[in-house]
JSON list of C-alpha atoms in Angstrom, two decimals:
[
{"chain": "A", "resi": 215, "resn": "MET", "atom": "CA", "xyz": [91.11, 29.27, 94.99]},
{"chain": "A", "resi": 216, "resn": "SER", "atom": "CA", "xyz": [88.55, 29.52, 92.15]},
{"chain": "A", "resi": 217, "resn": "ARG", "atom": "CA", "xyz": [85.71, 29.44, 94.71]},
{"chain": "A", "resi": 218, "resn": "ILE", "atom": "CA", "xyz": [87.28, 32.35, 96.61]},
{"chain": "A", "resi": 219, "resn": "LEU", "atom": "CA", "xyz": [87.55, 34.40, 93.42]},
{"chain": "A", "resi": 220, "resn": "LEU", "atom": "CA", "xyz": [83.94, 33.64, 92.52]},
{"chain": "A", "resi": 221, "resn": "TYR", "atom": "CA", "xyz": [82.86, 34.74, 95.97]},
{"chain": "A", "resi": 222, "resn": "LEU", "atom": "CA", "xyz": [84.85, 37.95, 95.90]},
{"chain": "A", "resi": 223, "resn": "SER", "atom": "CA", "xyz": [84.09, 39.06, 92.34]},
{"chain": "A", "resi": 224, "resn": "PRO", "atom": "CA", "xyz": [80.52, 40.30, 93.05]},
{"chain": "A", "resi": 225, "resn": "LEU", "atom": "CA", "xyz": [81.82, 42.24, 96.05]},
{"chain": "A", "resi": 226, "resn": "LEU", "atom": "CA", "xyz": [84.59, 43.81, 93.97]},
{"chain": "A", "resi": 227, "resn": "LEU", "atom": "CA", "xyz": [82.08, 44.75, 91.29]},
{"chain": "A", "resi": 228, "resn": "LEU", "atom": "CA", "xyz": [79.82, 46.33, 93.90]},
{"chain": "A", "resi": 229, "resn": "ALA", "atom": "CA", "xyz": [82.71, 48.26, 95.42]},
{"chain": "A", "resi": 230, "resn": "SER", "atom": "CA", "xyz": [83.75, 49.57, 92.01]},
{"chain": "A", "resi": 231, "resn": "CYS", "atom": "CA", "xyz": [80.33, 51.15, 91.58]},
{"chain": "A", "resi": 232, "resn": "VAL", "atom": "CA", "xyz": [80.51, 53.16, 94.81]},
{"chain": "A", "resi": 233, "resn": "GLU", "atom": "CA", "xyz": [81.19, 56.84, 94.23]},
{"chain": "A", "resi": 234, "resn": "TYR", "atom": "CA", "xyz": [82.80, 59.05, 96.82]},
{"chain": "A", "resi": 235, "resn": "GLU", "atom": "CA", "xyz": [82.25, 62.78, 96.47]},
{"chain": "A", "resi": 236, "resn": "ALA", "atom": "CA", "xyz": [84.90, 65.01, 98.00]},
{"chain": "A", "resi": 237, "resn": "GLU", "atom": "CA", "xyz": [83.81, 68.28, 99.49]},
{"chain": "A", "resi": 238, "resn": "PRO", "atom": "CA", "xyz": [84.22, 71.13, 96.98]},
{"chain": "A", "resi": 239, "resn": "PHE", "atom": "CA", "xyz": [87.27, 73.31, 97.47]},
{"chain": "A", "resi": 240, "resn": "THR", "atom": "CA", "xyz": [86.19, 76.67, 98.91]},
{"chain": "A", "resi": 241, "resn": "GLY", "atom": "CA", "xyz": [89.49, 78.51, 98.71]},
{"chain": "A", "resi": 242, "resn": "HIS", "atom": "CA", "xyz": [91.26, 80.20, 95.81]},
{"chain": "A", "resi": 243, "resn": "THR", "atom": "CA", "xyz": [92.91, 78.82, 92.68]},
{"chain": "A", "resi": 244, "resn": "LEU", "atom": "CA", "xyz": [95.38, 80.73, 90.55]},
{"chain": "A", "resi": 245, "resn": "PRO", "atom": "CA", "xyz": [93.85, 81.61, 87.17]},
{"chain": "A", "resi": 246, "resn": "ARG", "atom": "CA", "xyz": [96.87, 80.17, 85.37]},
{"chain": "A", "resi": 247, "resn": "VAL", "atom": "CA", "xyz": [100.25, 78.54, 85.81]},
{"chain": "A", "resi": 248, "resn": "THR", "atom": "CA", "xyz": [103.05, 81.02, 86.51]},
{"chain": "A", "resi": 249, "resn": "GLY", "atom": "CA", "xyz": [106.82, 80.89, 86.37]},
{"chain": "A", "resi": 250, "resn": "TYR", "atom": "CA", "xyz": [109.47, 79.47, 84.08]},
{"chain": "A", "resi": 251, "resn": "THR", "atom": "CA", "xyz": [107.22, 76.99, 82.25]},
{"chain": "A", "resi": 252, "resn": "THR", "atom": "CA", "xyz": [105.52, 79.95, 80.55]},
{"chain": "A", "resi": 253, "resn": "GLY", "atom": "CA", "xyz": [108.83, 80.90, 78.93]},
{"chain": "A", "resi": 254, "resn": "VAL", "atom": "CA", "xyz": [109.38, 83.90, 81.22]},
{"chain": "A", "resi": 255, "resn": "THR", "atom": "CA", "xyz": [111.64, 83.78, 84.28]},
{"chain": "A", "resi": 256, "resn": "ASN", "atom": "CA", "xyz": [110.11, 86.67, 86.23]},
{"chain": "A", "resi": 257, "resn": "ASP", "atom": "CA", "xyz": [106.50, 85.78, 85.48]},
{"chain": "A", "resi": 258, "resn": "TRP", "atom": "CA", "xyz": [104.67, 87.20, 88.50]},
{"chain": "A", "resi": 259, "resn": "LEU", "atom": "CA", "xyz": [100.90, 87.18, 89.03]},
{"chain": "A", "resi": 260, "resn": "TYR", "atom": "CA", "xyz": [99.82, 89.88, 91.51]},
{"chain": "A", "resi": 261, "resn": "ILE", "atom": "CA", "xyz": [96.79, 89.82, 93.80]},
{"chain": "A", "resi": 262, "resn": "ASN", "atom": "CA", "xyz": [95.21, 92.49, 95.95]},
{"chain": "A", "resi": 263, "resn": "LEU", "atom": "CA", "xyz": [93.94, 90.50, 98.93]},
{"chain": "A", "resi": 264, "resn": "ARG", "atom": "CA", "xyz": [91.83, 93.46, 100.05]},
{"chain": "A", "resi": 265, "resn": "THR", "atom": "CA", "xyz": [89.80, 93.73, 96.83]},
{"chain": "A", "resi": 266, "resn": "GLY", "atom": "CA", "xyz": [90.46, 90.49, 94.95]},
{"chain": "A", "resi": 267, "resn": "LYS", "atom": "CA", "xyz": [91.88, 92.35, 91.96]},
{"chain": "A", "resi": 268, "resn": "THR", "atom": "CA", "xyz": [94.55, 90.51, 89.96]},
{"chain": "A", "resi": 269, "resn": "TYR", "atom": "CA", "xyz": [97.29, 91.64, 87.60]},
{"chain": "A", "resi": 270, "resn": "ASN", "atom": "CA", "xyz": [98.92, 89.54, 84.85]},
{"chain": "A", "resi": 271, "resn": "ALA", "atom": "CA", "xyz": [96.16, 86.97, 85.33]},
{"chain": "A", "resi": 272, "resn": "GLU", "atom": "CA", "xyz": [95.77, 86.22, 81.62]},
{"chain": "A", "resi": 273, "resn": "ALA", "atom": "CA", "xyz": [99.40, 86.01, 80.52]},
{"chain": "A", "resi": 274, "resn": "PRO", "atom": "CA", "xyz": [102.94, 86.89, 81.69]},
{"chain": "A", "resi": 275, "resn": "ASN", "atom": "CA", "xyz": [103.46, 90.64, 81.97]},
{"chain": "A", "resi": 276, "resn": "ARG", "atom": "CA", "xyz": [100.10, 91.30, 80.32]},
{"chain": "A", "resi": 277, "resn": "ASP", "atom": "CA", "xyz": [99.28, 94.21, 82.66]},
{"chain": "A", "resi": 278, "resn": "PHE", "atom": "CA", "xyz": [102.82, 95.23, 83.61]},
{"chain": "A", "resi": 279, "resn": "ALA", "atom": "CA", "xyz": [106.35, 93.87, 83.59]},
{"chain": "A", "resi": 280, "resn": "ASP", "atom": "CA", "xyz": [108.55, 92.95, 86.53]},
{"chain": "A", "resi": 281, "resn": "GLY", "atom": "CA", "xyz": [109.66, 96.10, 88.35]},
{"chain": "A", "resi": 282, "resn": "CYS", "atom": "CA", "xyz": [106.55, 98.15, 87.57]},
{"chain": "A", "resi": 283, "resn": "GLN", "atom": "CA", "xyz": [104.83, 96.78, 90.68]},
{"chain": "A", "resi": 284, "resn": "ARG", "atom": "CA", "xyz": [107.29, 98.87, 92.66]},
{"chain": "A", "resi": 285, "resn": "ASP", "atom": "CA", "xyz": [107.98, 101.83, 90.38]},
{"chain": "A", "resi": 286, "resn": "SER", "atom": "CA", "xyz": [104.54, 102.66, 89.00]},
{"chain": "A", "resi": 287, "resn": "ALA", "atom": "CA", "xyz": [102.56, 104.95, 91.33]},
{"chain": "A", "resi": 288, "resn": "GLU", "atom": "CA", "xyz": [99.30, 103.71, 89.80]},
{"chain": "A", "resi": 289, "resn": "ILE", "atom": "CA", "xyz": [99.70, 100.14, 91.02]},
{"chain": "A", "resi": 290, "resn": "ALA", "atom": "CA", "xyz": [102.45, 100.33, 93.63]},
{"chain": "A", "resi": 291, "resn": "LEU", "atom": "CA", "xyz": [100.04, 99.93, 96.56]},
{"chain": "A", "resi": 292, "resn": "ASP", "atom": "CA", "xyz": [97.34, 97.98, 94.70]},
{"chain": "A", "resi": 293, "resn": "TRP", "atom": "CA", "xyz": [98.70, 94.49, 95.37]},
{"chain": "A", "resi": 294, "resn": "ASP", "atom": "CA", "xyz": [99.56, 92.44, 98.47]},
{"chain": "A", "resi": 295, "resn": "ILE", "atom": "CA", "xyz": [100.91, 89.08, 97.30]},
{"chain": "A", "resi": 296, "resn": "ALA", "atom": "CA", "xyz": [102.35, 87.67, 94.09]},
{"chain": "A", "resi": 297, "resn": "PHE", "atom": "CA", "xyz": [103.11, 84.19, 92.71]},
{"chain": "A", "resi": 298, "resn": "CYS", "atom": "CA", "xyz": [105.89, 83.04, 90.39]},
{"chain": "A", "resi": 299, "resn": "GLY", "atom": "CA", "xyz": [106.06, 79.26, 90.19]},
{"chain": "A", "resi": 300, "resn": "HIS", "atom": "CA", "xyz": [106.74, 78.06, 93.74]},
{"chain": "A", "resi": 301, "resn": "GLN", "atom": "CA", "xyz": [107.93, 81.44, 95.06]},
{"chain": "A", "resi": 302, "resn": "LEU", "atom": "CA", "xyz": [105.94, 84.35, 96.46]},
{"chain": "A", "resi": 303, "resn": "ARG", "atom": "CA", "xyz": [106.26, 88.08, 97.01]},
{"chain": "A", "resi": 304, "resn": "THR", "atom": "CA", "xyz": [104.70, 90.51, 99.42]},
{"chain": "A", "resi": 305, "resn": "ASN", "atom": "CA", "xyz": [104.41, 94.25, 98.92]},
{"chain": "A", "resi": 306, "resn": "SER", "atom": "CA", "xyz": [107.46, 95.07, 101.01]},
{"chain": "A", "resi": 307, "resn": "GLY", "atom": "CA", "xyz": [111.23, 95.42, 100.98]},
{"chain": "A", "resi": 308, "resn": "THR", "atom": "CA", "xyz": [112.79, 95.01, 97.54]},
{"chain": "A", "resi": 309, "resn": "SER", "atom": "CA", "xyz": [109.52, 93.87, 95.94]},
{"chain": "A", "resi": 310, "resn": "GLY", "atom": "CA", "xyz": [107.31, 96.85, 96.71]},
{"chain": "A", "resi": 311, "resn": "ILE", "atom": "CA", "xyz": [106.92, 100.16, 98.50]},
{"chain": "A", "resi": 312, "resn": "GLY", "atom": "CA", "xyz": [104.12, 98.87, 100.75]},
{"chain": "A", "resi": 313, "resn": "GLN", "atom": "CA", "xyz": [104.20, 97.91, 104.40]},
{"chain": "A", "resi": 314, "resn": "GLY", "atom": "CA", "xyz": [103.62, 94.23, 103.71]},
{"chain": "A", "resi": 315, "resn": "GLY", "atom": "CA", "xyz": [105.62, 91.21, 104.82]},
{"chain": "A", "resi": 316, "resn": "ALA", "atom": "CA", "xyz": [104.99, 87.71, 106.11]},
{"chain": "A", "resi": 317, "resn": "VAL", "atom": "CA", "xyz": [105.31, 85.66, 109.26]},
{"chain": "A", "resi": 318, "resn": "ASP", "atom": "CA", "xyz": [105.14, 81.90, 109.83]},
{"chain": "A", "resi": 319, "resn": "LEU", "atom": "CA", "xyz": [102.33, 80.92, 112.22]},
{"chain": "A", "resi": 320, "resn": "GLY", "atom": "CA", "xyz": [103.32, 77.25, 112.40]},
{"chain": "A", "resi": 321, "resn": "TYR", "atom": "CA", "xyz": [102.15, 73.94, 111.03]},
{"chain": "A", "resi": 322, "resn": "ALA", "atom": "CA", "xyz": [98.42, 73.62, 110.22]},
{"chain": "A", "resi": 323, "resn": "GLY", "atom": "CA", "xyz": [96.12, 75.43, 112.69]},
{"chain": "A", "resi": 324, "resn": "TYR", "atom": "CA", "xyz": [94.58, 77.60, 109.97]},
{"chain": "A", "resi": 325, "resn": "ASP", "atom": "CA", "xyz": [91.16, 77.86, 111.64]},
{"chain": "A", "resi": 326, "resn": "THR", "atom": "CA", "xyz": [92.60, 78.81, 115.02]},
{"chain": "A", "resi": 327, "resn": "TRP", "atom": "CA", "xyz": [93.78, 82.22, 113.77]},
{"chain": "A", "resi": 328, "resn": "VAL", "atom": "CA", "xyz": [90.80, 84.58, 113.77]},
{"chain": "A", "resi": 329, "resn": "ALA", "atom": "CA", "xyz": [91.84, 87.97, 115.19]},
{"chain": "A", "resi": 330, "resn": "LYS", "atom": "CA", "xyz": [94.40, 90.45, 113.89]},
{"chain": "A", "resi": 331, "resn": "SER", "atom": "CA", "xyz": [95.24, 91.35, 117.48]},
{"chain": "A", "resi": 332, "resn": "HIS", "atom": "CA", "xyz": [97.02, 87.99, 117.64]},
{"chain": "A", "resi": 333, "resn": "VAL", "atom": "CA", "xyz": [99.44, 88.92, 114.85]},
{"chain": "A", "resi": 334, "resn": "GLU", "atom": "CA", "xyz": [99.83, 92.71, 114.86]},
{"chain": "A", "resi": 335, "resn": "THR", "atom": "CA", "xyz": [102.88, 92.66, 117.13]},
{"chain": "A", "resi": 336, "resn": "LEU", "atom": "CA", "xyz": [104.68, 89.77, 115.43]},
{"chain": "A", "resi": 337, "resn": "ASP", "atom": "CA", "xyz": [107.92, 90.32, 113.52]},
{"chain": "A", "resi": 338, "resn": "PHE", "atom": "CA", "xyz": [106.92, 90.41, 109.86]},
{"chain": "A", "resi": 339, "resn": "VAL", "atom": "CA", "xyz": [109.71, 89.68, 107.40]},
{"chain": "A", "resi": 340, "resn": "ALA", "atom": "CA", "xyz": [110.07, 91.88, 104.33]},
{"chain": "A", "resi": 341, "resn": "ASP", "atom": "CA", "xyz": [111.12, 90.75, 100.86]},
{"chain": "A", "resi": 342, "resn": "ASN", "atom": "CA", "xyz": [114.76, 90.77, 99.78]},
{"chain": "A", "resi": 343, "resn": "ASP", "atom": "CA", "xyz": [116.66, 90.07, 96.57]},
{"chain": "A", "resi": 344, "resn": "SER", "atom": "CA", "xyz": [119.58, 88.11, 98.02]},
{"chain": "A", "resi": 345, "resn": "THR", "atom": "CA", "xyz": [118.25, 84.81, 99.38]},
{"chain": "A", "resi": 346, "resn": "VAL", "atom": "CA", "xyz": [115.40, 83.45, 97.22]},
{"chain": "A", "resi": 347, "resn": "MET", "atom": "CA", "xyz": [115.98, 81.62, 93.95]},
{"chain": "A", "resi": 348, "resn": "ILE", "atom": "CA", "xyz": [113.52, 81.16, 91.09]},
{"chain": "A", "resi": 349, "resn": "THR", "atom": "CA", "xyz": [113.88, 78.81, 88.14]},
{"chain": "A", "resi": 350, "resn": "MET", "atom": "CA", "xyz": [115.03, 80.43, 84.90]},
{"chain": "A", "resi": 351, "resn": "SER", "atom": "CA", "xyz": [113.03, 79.73, 81.79]},
{"chain": "A", "resi": 352, "resn": "GLN", "atom": "CA", "xyz": [114.92, 77.82, 79.12]},
{"chain": "A", "resi": 353, "resn": "ASN", "atom": "CA", "xyz": [114.19, 80.68, 76.73]},
{"chain": "A", "resi": 354, "resn": "ASP", "atom": "CA", "xyz": [115.88, 83.24, 79.00]},
{"chain": "A", "resi": 355, "resn": "TRP", "atom": "CA", "xyz": [118.82, 80.93, 79.63]},
{"chain": "A", "resi": 356, "resn": "ASN", "atom": "CA", "xyz": [119.37, 80.55, 75.88]},
{"chain": "A", "resi": 357, "resn": "LYS", "atom": "CA", "xyz": [119.28, 84.34, 75.48]},
{"chain": "A", "resi": 358, "resn": "TYR", "atom": "CA", "xyz": [121.90, 84.62, 78.21]},
{"chain": "A", "resi": 359, "resn": "LEU", "atom": "CA", "xyz": [124.18, 82.12, 76.45]},
{"chain": "A", "resi": 360, "resn": "LEU", "atom": "CA", "xyz": [123.86, 83.97, 73.15]},
{"chain": "A", "resi": 361, "resn": "ALA", "atom": "CA", "xyz": [124.49, 87.37, 74.72]},
{"chain": "A", "resi": 362, "resn": "ASN", "atom": "CA", "xyz": [127.65, 86.12, 76.40]},
{"chain": "A", "resi": 363, "resn": "GLY", "atom": "CA", "xyz": [128.93, 83.92, 73.58]},
{"chain": "A", "resi": 364, "resn": "LEU", "atom": "CA", "xyz": [128.72, 80.74, 75.65]},
{"chain": "A", "resi": 365, "resn": "ASP", "atom": "CA", "xyz": [128.50, 77.22, 74.27]},
{"chain": "A", "resi": 366, "resn": "PHE", "atom": "CA", "xyz": [125.08, 75.59, 74.51]},
{"chain": "A", "resi": 367, "resn": "ASP", "atom": "CA", "xyz": [126.41, 72.05, 74.92]},
{"chain": "A", "resi": 368, "resn": "SER", "atom": "CA", "xyz": [128.79, 73.04, 77.72]},
{"chain": "A", "resi": 369, "resn": "ASN", "atom": "CA", "xyz": [126.15, 75.08, 79.52]},
{"chain": "A", "resi": 370, "resn": "PRO", "atom": "CA", "xyz": [122.87, 73.15, 79.37]},
{"chain": "A", "resi": 371, "resn": "TRP", "atom": "CA", "xyz": [119.75, 74.67, 80.87]},
{"chain": "A", "resi": 372, "resn": "PHE", "atom": "CA", "xyz": [119.03, 71.39, 82.69]},
{"chain": "A", "resi": 373, "resn": "ASP", "atom": "CA", "xyz": [121.88, 69.74, 84.56]},
{"chain": "A", "resi": 374, "resn": "PRO", "atom": "CA", "xyz": [121.06, 66.11, 85.47]},
{"chain": "A", "resi": 375, "resn": "ASN", "atom": "CA", "xyz": [122.87, 66.56, 88.78]},
{"chain": "A", "resi": 376, "resn": "VAL", "atom": "CA", "xyz": [121.30, 69.80, 90.00]},
{"chain": "A", "resi": 377, "resn": "GLY", "atom": "CA", "xyz": [118.22, 70.34, 87.83]},
{"chain": "A", "resi": 378, "resn": "PRO", "atom": "CA", "xyz": [117.27, 73.50, 85.89]},
{"chain": "A", "resi": 379, "resn": "ARG", "atom": "CA", "xyz": [119.12, 76.79, 86.11]},
{"chain": "A", "resi": 380, "resn": "GLU", "atom": "CA", "xyz": [118.09, 79.20, 88.85]},
{"chain": "A", "resi": 381, "resn": "THR", "atom": "CA", "xyz": [118.60, 82.88, 89.52]},
{"chain": "A", "resi": 382, "resn": "LEU", "atom": "CA", "xyz": [118.13, 85.25, 92.45]},
{"chain": "A", "resi": 383, "resn": "ALA", "atom": "CA", "xyz": [114.85, 87.13, 92.59]},
{"chain": "A", "resi": 384, "resn": "SER", "atom": "CA", "xyz": [113.11, 89.62, 94.82]},
{"chain": "A", "resi": 385, "resn": "ALA", "atom": "CA", "xyz": [110.78, 87.51, 96.94]},
{"chain": "A", "resi": 386, "resn": "ASN", "atom": "CA", "xyz": [109.75, 86.76, 100.50]},
{"chain": "A", "resi": 387, "resn": "PRO", "atom": "CA", "xyz": [112.09, 84.39, 102.41]},
{"chain": "A", "resi": 388, "resn": "VAL", "atom": "CA", "xyz": [109.38, 83.29, 104.85]},
{"chain": "A", "resi": 389, "resn": "LEU", "atom": "CA", "xyz": [106.90, 82.35, 102.11]},
{"chain": "A", "resi": 390, "resn": "ALA", "atom": "CA", "xyz": [109.73, 80.60, 100.27]},
{"chain": "A", "resi": 391, "resn": "GLU", "atom": "CA", "xyz": [109.18, 77.76, 102.75]},
{"chain": "A", "resi": 392, "resn": "ALA", "atom": "CA", "xyz": [105.51, 77.31, 101.80]},
{"chain": "A", "resi": 393, "resn": "ILE", "atom": "CA", "xyz": [106.42, 75.25, 98.72]},
{"chain": "A", "resi": 394, "resn": "LEU", "atom": "CA", "xyz": [109.77, 73.49, 98.60]},
{"chain": "A", "resi": 395, "resn": "PHE", "atom": "CA", "xyz": [111.19, 72.67, 95.18]},
{"chain": "A", "resi": 396, "resn": "ALA", "atom": "CA", "xyz": [113.72, 69.90, 94.56]},
{"chain": "A", "resi": 397, "resn": "ALA", "atom": "CA", "xyz": [115.22, 68.43, 91.39]},
{"chain": "A", "resi": 398, "resn": "PRO", "atom": "CA", "xyz": [115.92, 66.19, 89.64]},
{"chain": "A", "resi": 399, "resn": "PRO", "atom": "CA", "xyz": [113.30, 65.00, 89.10]},
{"chain": "A", "resi": 400, "resn": "PRO", "atom": "CA", "xyz": [111.28, 68.17, 89.79]},
{"chain": "A", "resi": 401, "resn": "SER", "atom": "CA", "xyz": [109.14, 67.82, 92.91]},
{"chain": "A", "resi": 402, "resn": "TYR", "atom": "CA", "xyz": [107.10, 70.26, 94.98]},
{"chain": "A", "resi": 403, "resn": "THR", "atom": "CA", "xyz": [106.49, 69.67, 98.68]},
{"chain": "A", "resi": 404, "resn": "LEU", "atom": "CA", "xyz": [104.01, 71.77, 100.66]},
{"chain": "A", "resi": 405, "resn": "SER", "atom": "CA", "xyz": [104.90, 72.83, 104.19]},
{"chain": "A", "resi": 406, "resn": "LEU", "atom": "CA", "xyz": [101.19, 73.09, 105.09]},
{"chain": "A", "resi": 407, "resn": "HIS", "atom": "CA", "xyz": [102.13, 75.88, 107.48]},
{"chain": "A", "resi": 408, "resn": "THR", "atom": "CA", "xyz": [99.79, 78.77, 108.09]},
{"chain": "A", "resi": 409, "resn": "TYR", "atom": "CA", "xyz": [101.31, 82.17, 107.33]},
{"chain": "A", "resi": 410, "resn": "CYS", "atom": "CA", "xyz": [100.15, 85.71, 107.88]},
{"chain": "A", "resi": 411, "resn": "VAL", "atom": "CA", "xyz": [100.56, 88.26, 105.12]},
{"chain": "A", "resi": 412, "resn": "ARG", "atom": "CA", "xyz": [100.39, 91.92, 106.02]},
{"chain": "A", "resi": 413, "resn": "ALA", "atom": "CA", "xyz": [98.70, 93.99, 103.33]},
{"chain": "A", "resi": 414, "resn": "ALA", "atom": "CA", "xyz": [100.41, 96.84, 101.52]},
{"chain": "A", "resi": 415, "resn": "ASP", "atom": "CA", "xyz": [98.56, 99.39, 103.66]},
{"chain": "A", "resi": 416, "resn": "GLY", "atom": "CA", "xyz": [100.13, 97.94, 106.82]},
{"chain": "A", "resi": 417, "resn": "THR", "atom": "CA", "xyz": [96.78, 97.80, 108.63]},
{"chain": "A", "resi": 418, "resn": "ARG", "atom": "CA", "xyz": [95.09, 94.67, 107.34]},
{"chain": "A", "resi": 419, "resn": "PHE", "atom": "CA", "xyz": [96.24, 91.09, 107.88]},
{"chain": "A", "resi": 420, "resn": "PHE", "atom": "CA", "xyz": [95.44, 87.87, 106.01]},
{"chain": "A", "resi": 421, "resn": "LYS", "atom": "CA", "xyz": [96.08, 84.32, 107.09]},
{"chain": "A", "resi": 422, "resn": "PHE", "atom": "CA", "xyz": [97.41, 82.29, 104.18]},
{"chain": "A", "resi": 423, "resn": "GLN", "atom": "CA", "xyz": [98.03, 78.62, 103.45]},
{"chain": "A", "resi": 424, "resn": "VAL", "atom": "CA", "xyz": [98.97, 76.79, 100.24]},
{"chain": "A", "resi": 425, "resn": "VAL", "atom": "CA", "xyz": [96.98, 73.55, 100.11]},
{"chain": "A", "resi": 426, "resn": "SER", "atom": "CA", "xyz": [97.78, 72.13, 96.68]},
{"chain": "A", "resi": 427, "resn": "TRP", "atom": "CA", "xyz": [100.25, 72.46, 93.83]},
{"chain": "A", "resi": 428, "resn": "TYR", "atom": "CA", "xyz": [97.41, 71.36, 91.55]},
{"chain": "A", "resi": 429, "resn": "ASP", "atom": "CA", "xyz": [93.98, 72.73, 90.78]},
{"chain": "A", "resi": 430, "resn": "ALA", "atom": "CA", "xyz": [91.85, 71.14, 93.53]},
{"chain": "A", "resi": 431, "resn": "ASN", "atom": "CA", "xyz": [88.79, 71.17, 91.28]},
{"chain": "A", "resi": 432, "resn": "VAL", "atom": "CA", "xyz": [90.19, 68.71, 88.73]},
{"chain": "A", "resi": 433, "resn": "ALA", "atom": "CA", "xyz": [91.42, 65.14, 88.92]},
{"chain": "A", "resi": 434, "resn": "ILE", "atom": "CA", "xyz": [94.86, 64.41, 90.36]},
{"chain": "A", "resi": 435, "resn": "GLY", "atom": "CA", "xyz": [97.44, 64.51, 87.63]},
{"chain": "A", "resi": 436, "resn": "GLY", "atom": "CA", "xyz": [96.12, 67.74, 86.20]},
{"chain": "A", "resi": 437, "resn": "GLU", "atom": "CA", "xyz": [98.17, 70.80, 85.43]},
{"chain": "A", "resi": 438, "resn": "GLY", "atom": "CA", "xyz": [100.81, 71.45, 88.08]},
{"chain": "A", "resi": 439, "resn": "GLY", "atom": "CA", "xyz": [101.32, 75.04, 89.12]},
{"chain": "A", "resi": 440, "resn": "ARG", "atom": "CA", "xyz": [97.64, 75.98, 89.31]},
{"chain": "A", "resi": 441, "resn": "ILE", "atom": "CA", "xyz": [98.21, 76.58, 93.02]},
{"chain": "A", "resi": 442, "resn": "CYS", "atom": "CA", "xyz": [95.27, 76.34, 95.42]},
{"chain": "A", "resi": 443, "resn": "TYR", "atom": "CA", "xyz": [95.36, 78.30, 98.65]},
{"chain": "A", "resi": 444, "resn": "TYR", "atom": "CA", "xyz": [93.32, 79.76, 101.46]},
{"chain": "A", "resi": 445, "resn": "ALA", "atom": "CA", "xyz": [93.50, 83.46, 102.28]},
{"chain": "A", "resi": 446, "resn": "ASP", "atom": "CA", "xyz": [91.15, 85.06, 104.82]},
{"chain": "A", "resi": 447, "resn": "GLU", "atom": "CA", "xyz": [91.31, 88.37, 106.57]},
{"chain": "A", "resi": 448, "resn": "LEU", "atom": "CA", "xyz": [91.88, 88.47, 110.30]},
{"chain": "A", "resi": 449, "resn": "LYS", "atom": "CA", "xyz": [89.45, 90.94, 111.92]}
]
């Protein structure tokens, strides 16, 4: 046995010195974590896929609060997609006044979608405020308990049987399948489906795929919620 170990040890040492370089990620990474972990339940980061402009990129509600993306004429049509934790919005339905929406193009196959003529006639689904749940921040849950005179011990924010408290939000039900959340313990599973997001103007289309719950440019185990994704316009 000792002879075998002596024989293998130089090989193991040699193998430990080999470095493997992964190809650099060429997609997009959110500038920050969004959602309940920031202390804000409706912490949405908005992106204009047509120009690359972002809103609330530095901090929750830094540029505008939830609701203004729909009610403010200045920005109402200046965004196409938004992120809040594992949920997403499009500029459509209850989330915005645009002609956006999303459609599921199936598992993988991202590179096979190249022309907008392939998606223009598909049935895009608009956002609603009756089917998608987002996780409440512990801060907002505590405010709710205080406002309603409820006992903290009897109404914990985190229930060991069902996980953290959730609440309905205006979001896209199709894109809700892109990242599936389960708890406890909290876990995030990617569908790896390719989706198509119609822009707010109703004339431009972007294929979209979430590829990582983590920042792809740092080591595994980094900050969760720095979502990495691909988004390319179909011509």
